[in-house]
Amino acid sequence: MSDTPAPAASTIWGGRFAAGPDRIMEAINVSIDFDKRLYAQDIQGSQAHCRMLVAQKILSAEDGALIQGGLDRILAEIHAGSFVFRRDFEDIHMNVEARLADLIGDAAGRLHTARSRNDQVATDFRLWVRGAIDGLDGALKGLQAALIARAAEHAATVMPGFTHLQAAQPVTFGHHLLAYVEMIGRDRGRLTDARGRLNECPLGSAALAGTSFPIDRHATARDLGFDRPCANSLDGVSDRDFALEFMAASAICAVHLSRLAEELVIWTSAQFGFVRLSDAFTTGSSIMPQKRNPDAAELVRAKTGRVIGDLTALLVAMKGLPLAYSKDMQEDKEPVFEAADTMELAVAAMTGMIRDMTVETARMRAAAGAGFTTATDIADWCVRALGIPFRQAHHVAGRLVKLAEDKGCGLEDLSLAEMRVIEPRLTDEARAVLTVEHSVSSRTSFGGTAPVRVEEAAAAARQRWLGEGC
Ligand code: ARG
């Protein structure tokens, strides 16, 4: 809190106030420290409103020109860093309006005709969130491009696939990476859906009830790139579901990033050694010279908590609010800004890690066969070649696993003679299905892990998500 004396009554609503706010009141009420990030949208919204007021002859062309020039100048001042954001003007809207009055005098006071801060802030914020959605979508597309490139490169690289984090069946690394491409594709779809619903313009809802001035809401909506004006003025000023949807889509996406981050942490461990992160995305230890810590992955994993928290904070802030505007809604901005900033950083870090990582194919290959991961393949062979029911085949494979385990070897190390003690009809062909290469290349079902399918899937993903080769 500052030590400056409490300000005099507001120049904006000072009409019925004799004194300024208590310092504590200012501290709890002020939003300029964070809502200054809305400056460009605020000026854009004001300029669209001003153009409409002139076109509707609510404002004279002369005043309109003065206002437009003043707003241009304010934008330039903010860009130049010379604009002074004042806490006693509370928020971005009043900071801009007060500066406009300094610059052009009384005409500044006409800009707020047929408008309220309630529809102004709802409009500004929708514009900002729309930009954030577009930015995040572009970043996620970049992450998909990195994943698809590495997947195509490793379409035939064999690794163990896991369930319960226990080696289950061999898969290809490309297949594994493409799973994340699908998840991120749905994240982008959620953002696109949210954008469609967001893209209606609250401006002209005024305080809550609309206005008696002959405004043209369709014109301002068009001017600001919205599809249409919000149909109901009460709804226009009082819902923040667009911000919630952005954060909900972000939170789900962050959970996807966190799972991939967790896998990087596992894969880069000495015990796994499947992946080596580049020096650029690794840190050392101040005491243990051998360490290469996957800090960026760990932080992507941890920052997911923030985004989930941001969504929760606004959900809780909104849940008890009667229509229409309540000041509680001023609390919408910080969570959204934090979620957007966090997502930007997390996606960039993940993209960098994926792009630069070294894939230790020999380690993956060796691990792929450990843990009897081709046991299902021999069971499948028995079903196909011997015509026995799968449950019975499962039993044969189980006994083979037990034998290999007792001998301390892999399934593929058993001799045919040894195998025939368990099932006399087994042949050399049956032994051949026990290699991990055979295992993955046999899984050619649509969406399966076979290298041919992965190559096709990478090409399809390029077309679907990156718009290439259409
Ligand atoms: N700073 C406010 C906000 O972010 C602007 C709207 C204020 N409206 C009001 N009636 N006090 O919500």
GROMACS .gro file of C-alpha atoms in nm, residues 171-441:
model
  271
  171VAL     CA    1   0.476  -5.019  -2.933
  172THR     CA    2   0.651  -4.775  -3.161
  173PHE     CA    3   0.774  -4.444  -3.023
  174GLY     CA    4   0.609  -4.263  -3.313
  175HIS     CA    5   0.276  -4.416  -3.216
  176HIS     CA    6   0.322  -4.299  -2.859
  177LEU     CA    7   0.396  -3.941  -2.966
  178LEU     CA    8   0.099  -3.933  -3.202
  179ALA     CA    9  -0.129  -4.013  -2.907
  180TYR     CA   10  -0.042  -3.667  -2.775
  181VAL     CA   11  -0.107  -3.511  -3.115
  182GLU     CA   12  -0.464  -3.639  -3.088
  183MET     CA   13  -0.508  -3.506  -2.733
  184ILE     CA   14  -0.377  -3.166  -2.832
  185GLY     CA   15  -0.600  -3.172  -3.136
  186ARG     CA   16  -0.902  -3.207  -2.908
  187ASP     CA   17  -0.765  -2.927  -2.689
  188ARG     CA   18  -0.754  -2.707  -2.996
  189GLY     CA   19  -1.106  -2.814  -3.082
  190ARG     CA   20  -1.226  -2.707  -2.738
  191LEU     CA   21  -1.058  -2.369  -2.782
  192THR     CA   22  -1.220  -2.327  -3.123
  193ASP     CA   23  -1.561  -2.415  -2.981
  194ALA     CA   24  -1.513  -2.168  -2.698
  195ARG     CA   25  -1.410  -1.899  -2.945
  196GLY     CA   26  -1.729  -1.948  -3.145
  197ARG     CA   27  -1.948  -1.895  -2.839
  198LEU     CA   28  -1.734  -1.608  -2.712
  199ASN     CA   29  -1.757  -1.413  -3.033
  200GLU     CA   30  -2.067  -1.206  -2.957
  201CYS     CA   31  -2.035  -0.842  -2.862
  202PRO     CA   32  -2.163  -0.706  -2.528
  203LEU     CA   33  -2.100  -0.342  -2.623
  204GLY     CA   34  -2.424  -0.142  -2.610
  205SER     CA   35  -2.565  -0.351  -2.326
  206ALA     CA   36  -2.472  -0.039  -2.130
  207ALA     CA   37  -2.498  -0.076  -1.751
  208LEU     CA   38  -2.741  -0.368  -1.775
  209ALA     CA   39  -3.064  -0.267  -1.946
  210GLY     CA   40  -2.955  -0.132  -2.284
  211THR     CA   41  -2.982   0.238  -2.366
  212SER     CA   42  -3.232   0.496  -2.483
  213PHE     CA   43  -2.987   0.630  -2.743
  214PRO     CA   44  -3.036   0.510  -3.103
  215ILE     CA   45  -2.715   0.304  -3.110
  216ASP     CA   46  -2.626   0.044  -3.372
  217ARG     CA   47  -2.498  -0.262  -3.190
  218HIS     CA   48  -2.460  -0.460  -3.510
  219ALA     CA   49  -2.217  -0.197  -3.641
  220THR     CA   50  -1.993  -0.206  -3.331
  221ALA     CA   51  -2.006  -0.586  -3.323
  222ARG     CA   52  -1.892  -0.598  -3.687
  223ASP     CA   53  -1.630  -0.331  -3.633
  224LEU     CA   54  -1.470  -0.536  -3.354
  225GLY     CA   55  -1.475  -0.864  -3.547
  226PHE     CA   56  -1.760  -1.021  -3.350
  227ASP     CA   57  -2.014  -1.239  -3.528
  228ARG     CA   58  -2.310  -1.054  -3.377
  229PRO     CA   59  -2.411  -0.854  -3.068
  230CYS     CA   60  -2.506  -1.044  -2.752
  231ALA     CA   61  -2.883  -1.090  -2.768
  232ASN     CA   62  -2.955  -0.995  -2.407
  233SER     CA   63  -2.807  -0.692  -2.232
  234LEU     CA   64  -2.823  -0.850  -1.885
  235ASP     CA   65  -2.639  -1.155  -2.009
  236GLY     CA   66  -2.395  -0.941  -2.204
  237VAL     CA   67  -2.263  -0.760  -1.897
  238SER     CA   68  -2.287  -1.039  -1.645
  239ASP     CA   69  -2.158  -1.367  -1.773
  240ARG     CA   70  -1.797  -1.470  -1.780
  241ASP     CA   71  -1.850  -1.816  -1.919
  242PHE     CA   72  -1.625  -1.727  -2.212
  243ALA     CA   73  -1.337  -1.682  -1.965
  244LEU     CA   74  -1.434  -2.002  -1.786
  245GLU     CA   75  -1.439  -2.196  -2.111
  246PHE     CA   76  -1.097  -2.064  -2.205
  247MET     CA   77  -0.959  -2.172  -1.868
  248ALA     CA   78  -1.141  -2.505  -1.874
  249ALA     CA   79  -0.995  -2.585  -2.216
  250SER     CA   80  -0.658  -2.465  -2.090
  251ALA     CA   81  -0.680  -2.677  -1.775
  252ILE     CA   82  -0.757  -2.992  -1.974
  253CYS     CA   83  -0.474  -2.911  -2.211
  254ALA     CA   84  -0.242  -2.849  -1.915
  255VAL     CA   85  -0.330  -3.194  -1.783
  256HIS     CA   86  -0.226  -3.341  -2.119
  257LEU     CA   87   0.100  -3.147  -2.110
  258SER     CA   88   0.155  -3.262  -1.755
  259ARG     CA   89   0.121  -3.627  -1.851
  260LEU     CA   90   0.372  -3.586  -2.132
  261ALA     CA   91   0.599  -3.397  -1.892
  262GLU     CA   92   0.571  -3.685  -1.645
  263GLU     CA   93   0.670  -3.928  -1.919
  264LEU     CA   94   0.973  -3.716  -2.002
  265VAL     CA   95   1.073  -3.723  -1.636
  266ILE     CA   96   1.043  -4.103  -1.637
  267TRP     CA   97   1.211  -4.151  -1.974
  268THR     CA   98   1.508  -3.931  -1.888
  269SER     CA   99   1.580  -4.115  -1.561
  270ALA     CA  100   1.897  -4.325  -1.553
  271GLN     CA  101   1.683  -4.635  -1.500
  272PHE     CA  102   1.487  -4.582  -1.822
  273GLY     CA  103   1.731  -4.380  -2.032
  274PHE     CA  104   1.491  -4.367  -2.326
  275VAL     CA  105   1.534  -3.997  -2.392
  276ARG     CA  106   1.801  -3.738  -2.338
  277LEU     CA  107   1.689  -3.376  -2.318
  278SER     CA  108   1.909  -3.114  -2.479
  279ASP     CA  109   2.139  -2.903  -2.264
  280ALA     CA  110   1.909  -2.612  -2.344
  281PHE     CA  111   1.624  -2.777  -2.154
  282THR     CA  112   1.817  -2.940  -1.872
  283THR     CA  113   1.980  -2.817  -1.554
  284GLY     CA  114   2.271  -2.955  -1.357
  285SER     CA  115   2.302  -3.010  -0.985
  286SER     CA  116   2.511  -2.786  -0.762
  287ILE     CA  117   2.645  -3.087  -0.576
  288MET     CA  118   2.610  -3.396  -0.799
  289PRO     CA  119   2.814  -3.353  -1.117
  290GLN     CA  120   2.647  -3.643  -1.297
  291LYS     CA  121   2.296  -3.496  -1.276
  292ARG     CA  122   2.094  -3.374  -1.572
  293ASN     CA  123   1.765  -3.268  -1.426
  294PRO     CA  124   1.451  -3.237  -1.640
  295ASP     CA  125   1.342  -2.917  -1.463
  296ALA     CA  126   1.143  -2.783  -1.755
  297ALA     CA  127   0.934  -3.100  -1.767
  298GLU     CA  128   0.884  -3.094  -1.393
  299LEU     CA  129   0.772  -2.732  -1.406
  300VAL     CA  130   0.530  -2.798  -1.690
  301ARG     CA  131   0.387  -3.074  -1.471
  302ALA     CA  132   0.367  -2.847  -1.166
  303LYS     CA  133   0.228  -2.541  -1.342
  304THR     CA  134  -0.077  -2.742  -1.439
  305GLY     CA  135  -0.189  -2.688  -1.080
  306ARG     CA  136  -0.199  -2.315  -1.135
  307VAL     CA  137  -0.420  -2.339  -1.440
  308ILE     CA  138  -0.662  -2.571  -1.262
  309GLY     CA  139  -0.656  -2.328  -0.970
  310ASP     CA  140  -0.727  -2.032  -1.199
  311LEU     CA  141  -1.034  -2.206  -1.340
  312THR     CA  142  -1.150  -2.296  -0.991
  313ALA     CA  143  -1.101  -1.940  -0.863
  314LEU     CA  144  -1.332  -1.790  -1.125
  315LEU     CA  145  -1.588  -2.068  -1.104
  316VAL     CA  146  -1.614  -2.001  -0.732
  317ALA     CA  147  -1.623  -1.624  -0.777
  318MET     CA  148  -1.913  -1.652  -1.020
  319LYS     CA  149  -2.125  -1.916  -0.857
  320GLY     CA  150  -2.333  -1.700  -0.625
  321LEU     CA  151  -2.373  -1.384  -0.830
  322PRO     CA  152  -2.719  -1.249  -0.907
  323LEU     CA  153  -2.768  -1.075  -1.242
  324ALA     CA  154  -2.634  -0.846  -1.360
  325TYR     CA  155  -2.285  -0.702  -1.295
  326SER     CA  156  -2.121  -0.736  -0.953
  327LYS     CA  157  -1.776  -0.612  -0.864
  328ASP     CA  158  -1.679  -0.971  -0.793
  329MET     CA  159  -1.634  -0.999  -1.166
  330GLN     CA  160  -1.329  -0.777  -1.153
  331GLU     CA  161  -1.163  -1.089  -1.010
  332ASP     CA  162  -1.200  -1.254  -1.352
  333LYS     CA  163  -0.885  -1.104  -1.497
  334GLU     CA  164  -0.593  -1.224  -1.289
  335PRO     CA  165  -0.680  -1.593  -1.319
  336VAL     CA  166  -0.726  -1.560  -1.694
  337PHE     CA  167  -0.400  -1.371  -1.735
  338GLU     CA  168  -0.216  -1.623  -1.522
  339ALA     CA  169  -0.368  -1.917  -1.707
  340ALA     CA  170  -0.283  -1.764  -2.045
  341ASP     CA  171   0.075  -1.680  -1.943
  342THR     CA  172   0.128  -2.021  -1.789
  343MET     CA  173  -0.004  -2.200  -2.095
  344GLU     CA  174   0.212  -1.994  -2.327
  345LEU     CA  175   0.524  -2.081  -2.130
  346ALA     CA  176   0.435  -2.447  -2.076
  347VAL     CA  177   0.358  -2.509  -2.444
  348ALA     CA  178   0.676  -2.332  -2.552
  349ALA     CA  179   0.885  -2.537  -2.308
  350MET     CA  180   0.723  -2.862  -2.418
  351THR     CA  181   0.772  -2.779  -2.785
  352GLY     CA  182   1.139  -2.706  -2.724
  353MET     CA  183   1.194  -3.027  -2.529
  354ILE     CA  184   1.026  -3.245  -2.791
  355ARG     CA  185   1.204  -3.076  -3.081
  356ASP     CA  186   1.550  -3.106  -2.925
  357MET     CA  187   1.534  -3.441  -2.740
  358THR     CA  188   1.764  -3.727  -2.834
  359VAL     CA  189   1.586  -4.060  -2.858
  360GLU     CA  190   1.794  -4.349  -2.727
  361THR     CA  191   1.662  -4.612  -2.966
  362ALA     CA  192   1.890  -4.894  -2.846
  363ARG     CA  193   1.776  -4.852  -2.484
  364MET     CA  194   1.414  -4.847  -2.593
  365ARG     CA  195   1.461  -5.158  -2.807
  366ALA     CA  196   1.627  -5.348  -2.522
  367ALA     CA  197   1.355  -5.250  -2.277
  368ALA     CA  198   1.081  -5.336  -2.527
  369GLY     CA  199   1.154  -5.709  -2.501
  370ALA     CA  200   1.204  -5.720  -2.126
  371GLY     CA  201   0.911  -5.831  -1.914
  372PHE     CA  202   0.783  -6.091  -2.165
  373THR     CA  203   0.601  -5.824  -2.364
  374THR     CA  204   0.540  -6.057  -2.659
  375ALA     CA  205   0.340  -6.308  -2.453
  376THR     CA  206   0.019  -6.188  -2.619
  377ASP     CA  207   0.175  -6.249  -2.961
  378ILE     CA  208   0.233  -6.618  -2.891
  379ALA     CA  209  -0.122  -6.650  -2.755
  380ASP     CA  210  -0.256  -6.483  -3.071
  381TRP     CA  211  -0.046  -6.724  -3.282
  382CYS     CA  212  -0.200  -7.024  -3.105
  383VAL     CA  213  -0.549  -6.887  -3.177
  384ARG     CA  214  -0.469  -6.828  -3.544
  385ALA     CA  215  -0.256  -7.136  -3.623
  386LEU     CA  216  -0.398  -7.398  -3.388
  387GLY     CA  217  -0.756  -7.275  -3.376
  388ILE     CA  218  -0.771  -7.298  -2.997
  389PRO     CA  219  -0.984  -7.052  -2.797
  390PHE     CA  220  -0.804  -6.739  -2.675
  391ARG     CA  221  -0.852  -6.827  -2.308
  392GLN     CA  222  -0.672  -7.159  -2.367
  393ALA     CA  223  -0.402  -6.986  -2.572
  394HIS     CA  224  -0.356  -6.738  -2.287
  395HIS     CA  225  -0.280  -7.036  -2.065
  396VAL     CA  226  -0.015  -7.173  -2.304
  397ALA     CA  227   0.153  -6.832  -2.321
  398GLY     CA  228   0.136  -6.803  -1.943
  399ARG     CA  229   0.318  -7.131  -1.900
  400LEU     CA  230   0.584  -7.023  -2.149
  401VAL     CA  231   0.635  -6.703  -1.950
  402LYS     CA  232   0.667  -6.905  -1.631
  403LEU     CA  233   0.927  -7.130  -1.796
  404ALA     CA  234   1.131  -6.834  -1.922
  405GLU     CA  235   1.105  -6.668  -1.583
  406ASP     CA  236   1.228  -6.984  -1.407
  407LYS     CA  237   1.517  -7.009  -1.653
  408GLY     CA  238   1.594  -6.639  -1.615
  409CYS     CA  239   1.573  -6.573  -1.989
  410GLY     CA  240   1.348  -6.396  -2.233
  411LEU     CA  241   1.063  -6.568  -2.421
  412GLU     CA  242   1.257  -6.546  -2.746
  413ASP     CA  243   1.550  -6.729  -2.583
  414LEU     CA  244   1.348  -7.049  -2.527
  415SER     CA  245   1.433  -7.327  -2.769
  416LEU     CA  246   1.160  -7.489  -2.974
  417ALA     CA  247   1.215  -7.816  -2.788
  418GLU     CA  248   1.161  -7.643  -2.456
  419MET     CA  249   0.850  -7.474  -2.584
  420ARG     CA  250   0.708  -7.799  -2.718
  421VAL     CA  251   0.707  -7.950  -2.370
  422ILE     CA  252   0.428  -7.704  -2.297
  423GLU     CA  253   0.251  -7.716  -2.635
  424PRO     CA  254   0.372  -7.983  -2.883
  425ARG     CA  255   0.215  -7.808  -3.183
  426LEU     CA  256   0.436  -7.498  -3.155
  427THR     CA  257   0.662  -7.443  -3.460
  428ASP     CA  258   0.951  -7.219  -3.566
  429GLU     CA  259   0.689  -6.982  -3.704
  430ALA     CA  260   0.551  -6.953  -3.351
  431ARG     CA  261   0.897  -6.870  -3.220
  432ALA     CA  262   0.932  -6.599  -3.483
  433VAL     CA  263   0.637  -6.399  -3.345
  434LEU     CA  264   0.830  -6.349  -3.023
  435THR     CA  265   1.051  -6.067  -3.152
  436VAL     CA  266   0.945  -5.713  -3.069
  437GLU     CA  267   0.977  -5.611  -3.435
  438HIS     CA  268   0.736  -5.882  -3.537
  439SER     CA  269   0.504  -5.784  -3.256
  440VAL     CA  270   0.474  -5.418  -3.355
  441SER     CA  271   0.466  -5.476  -3.729
   0.00000   0.00000   0.00000
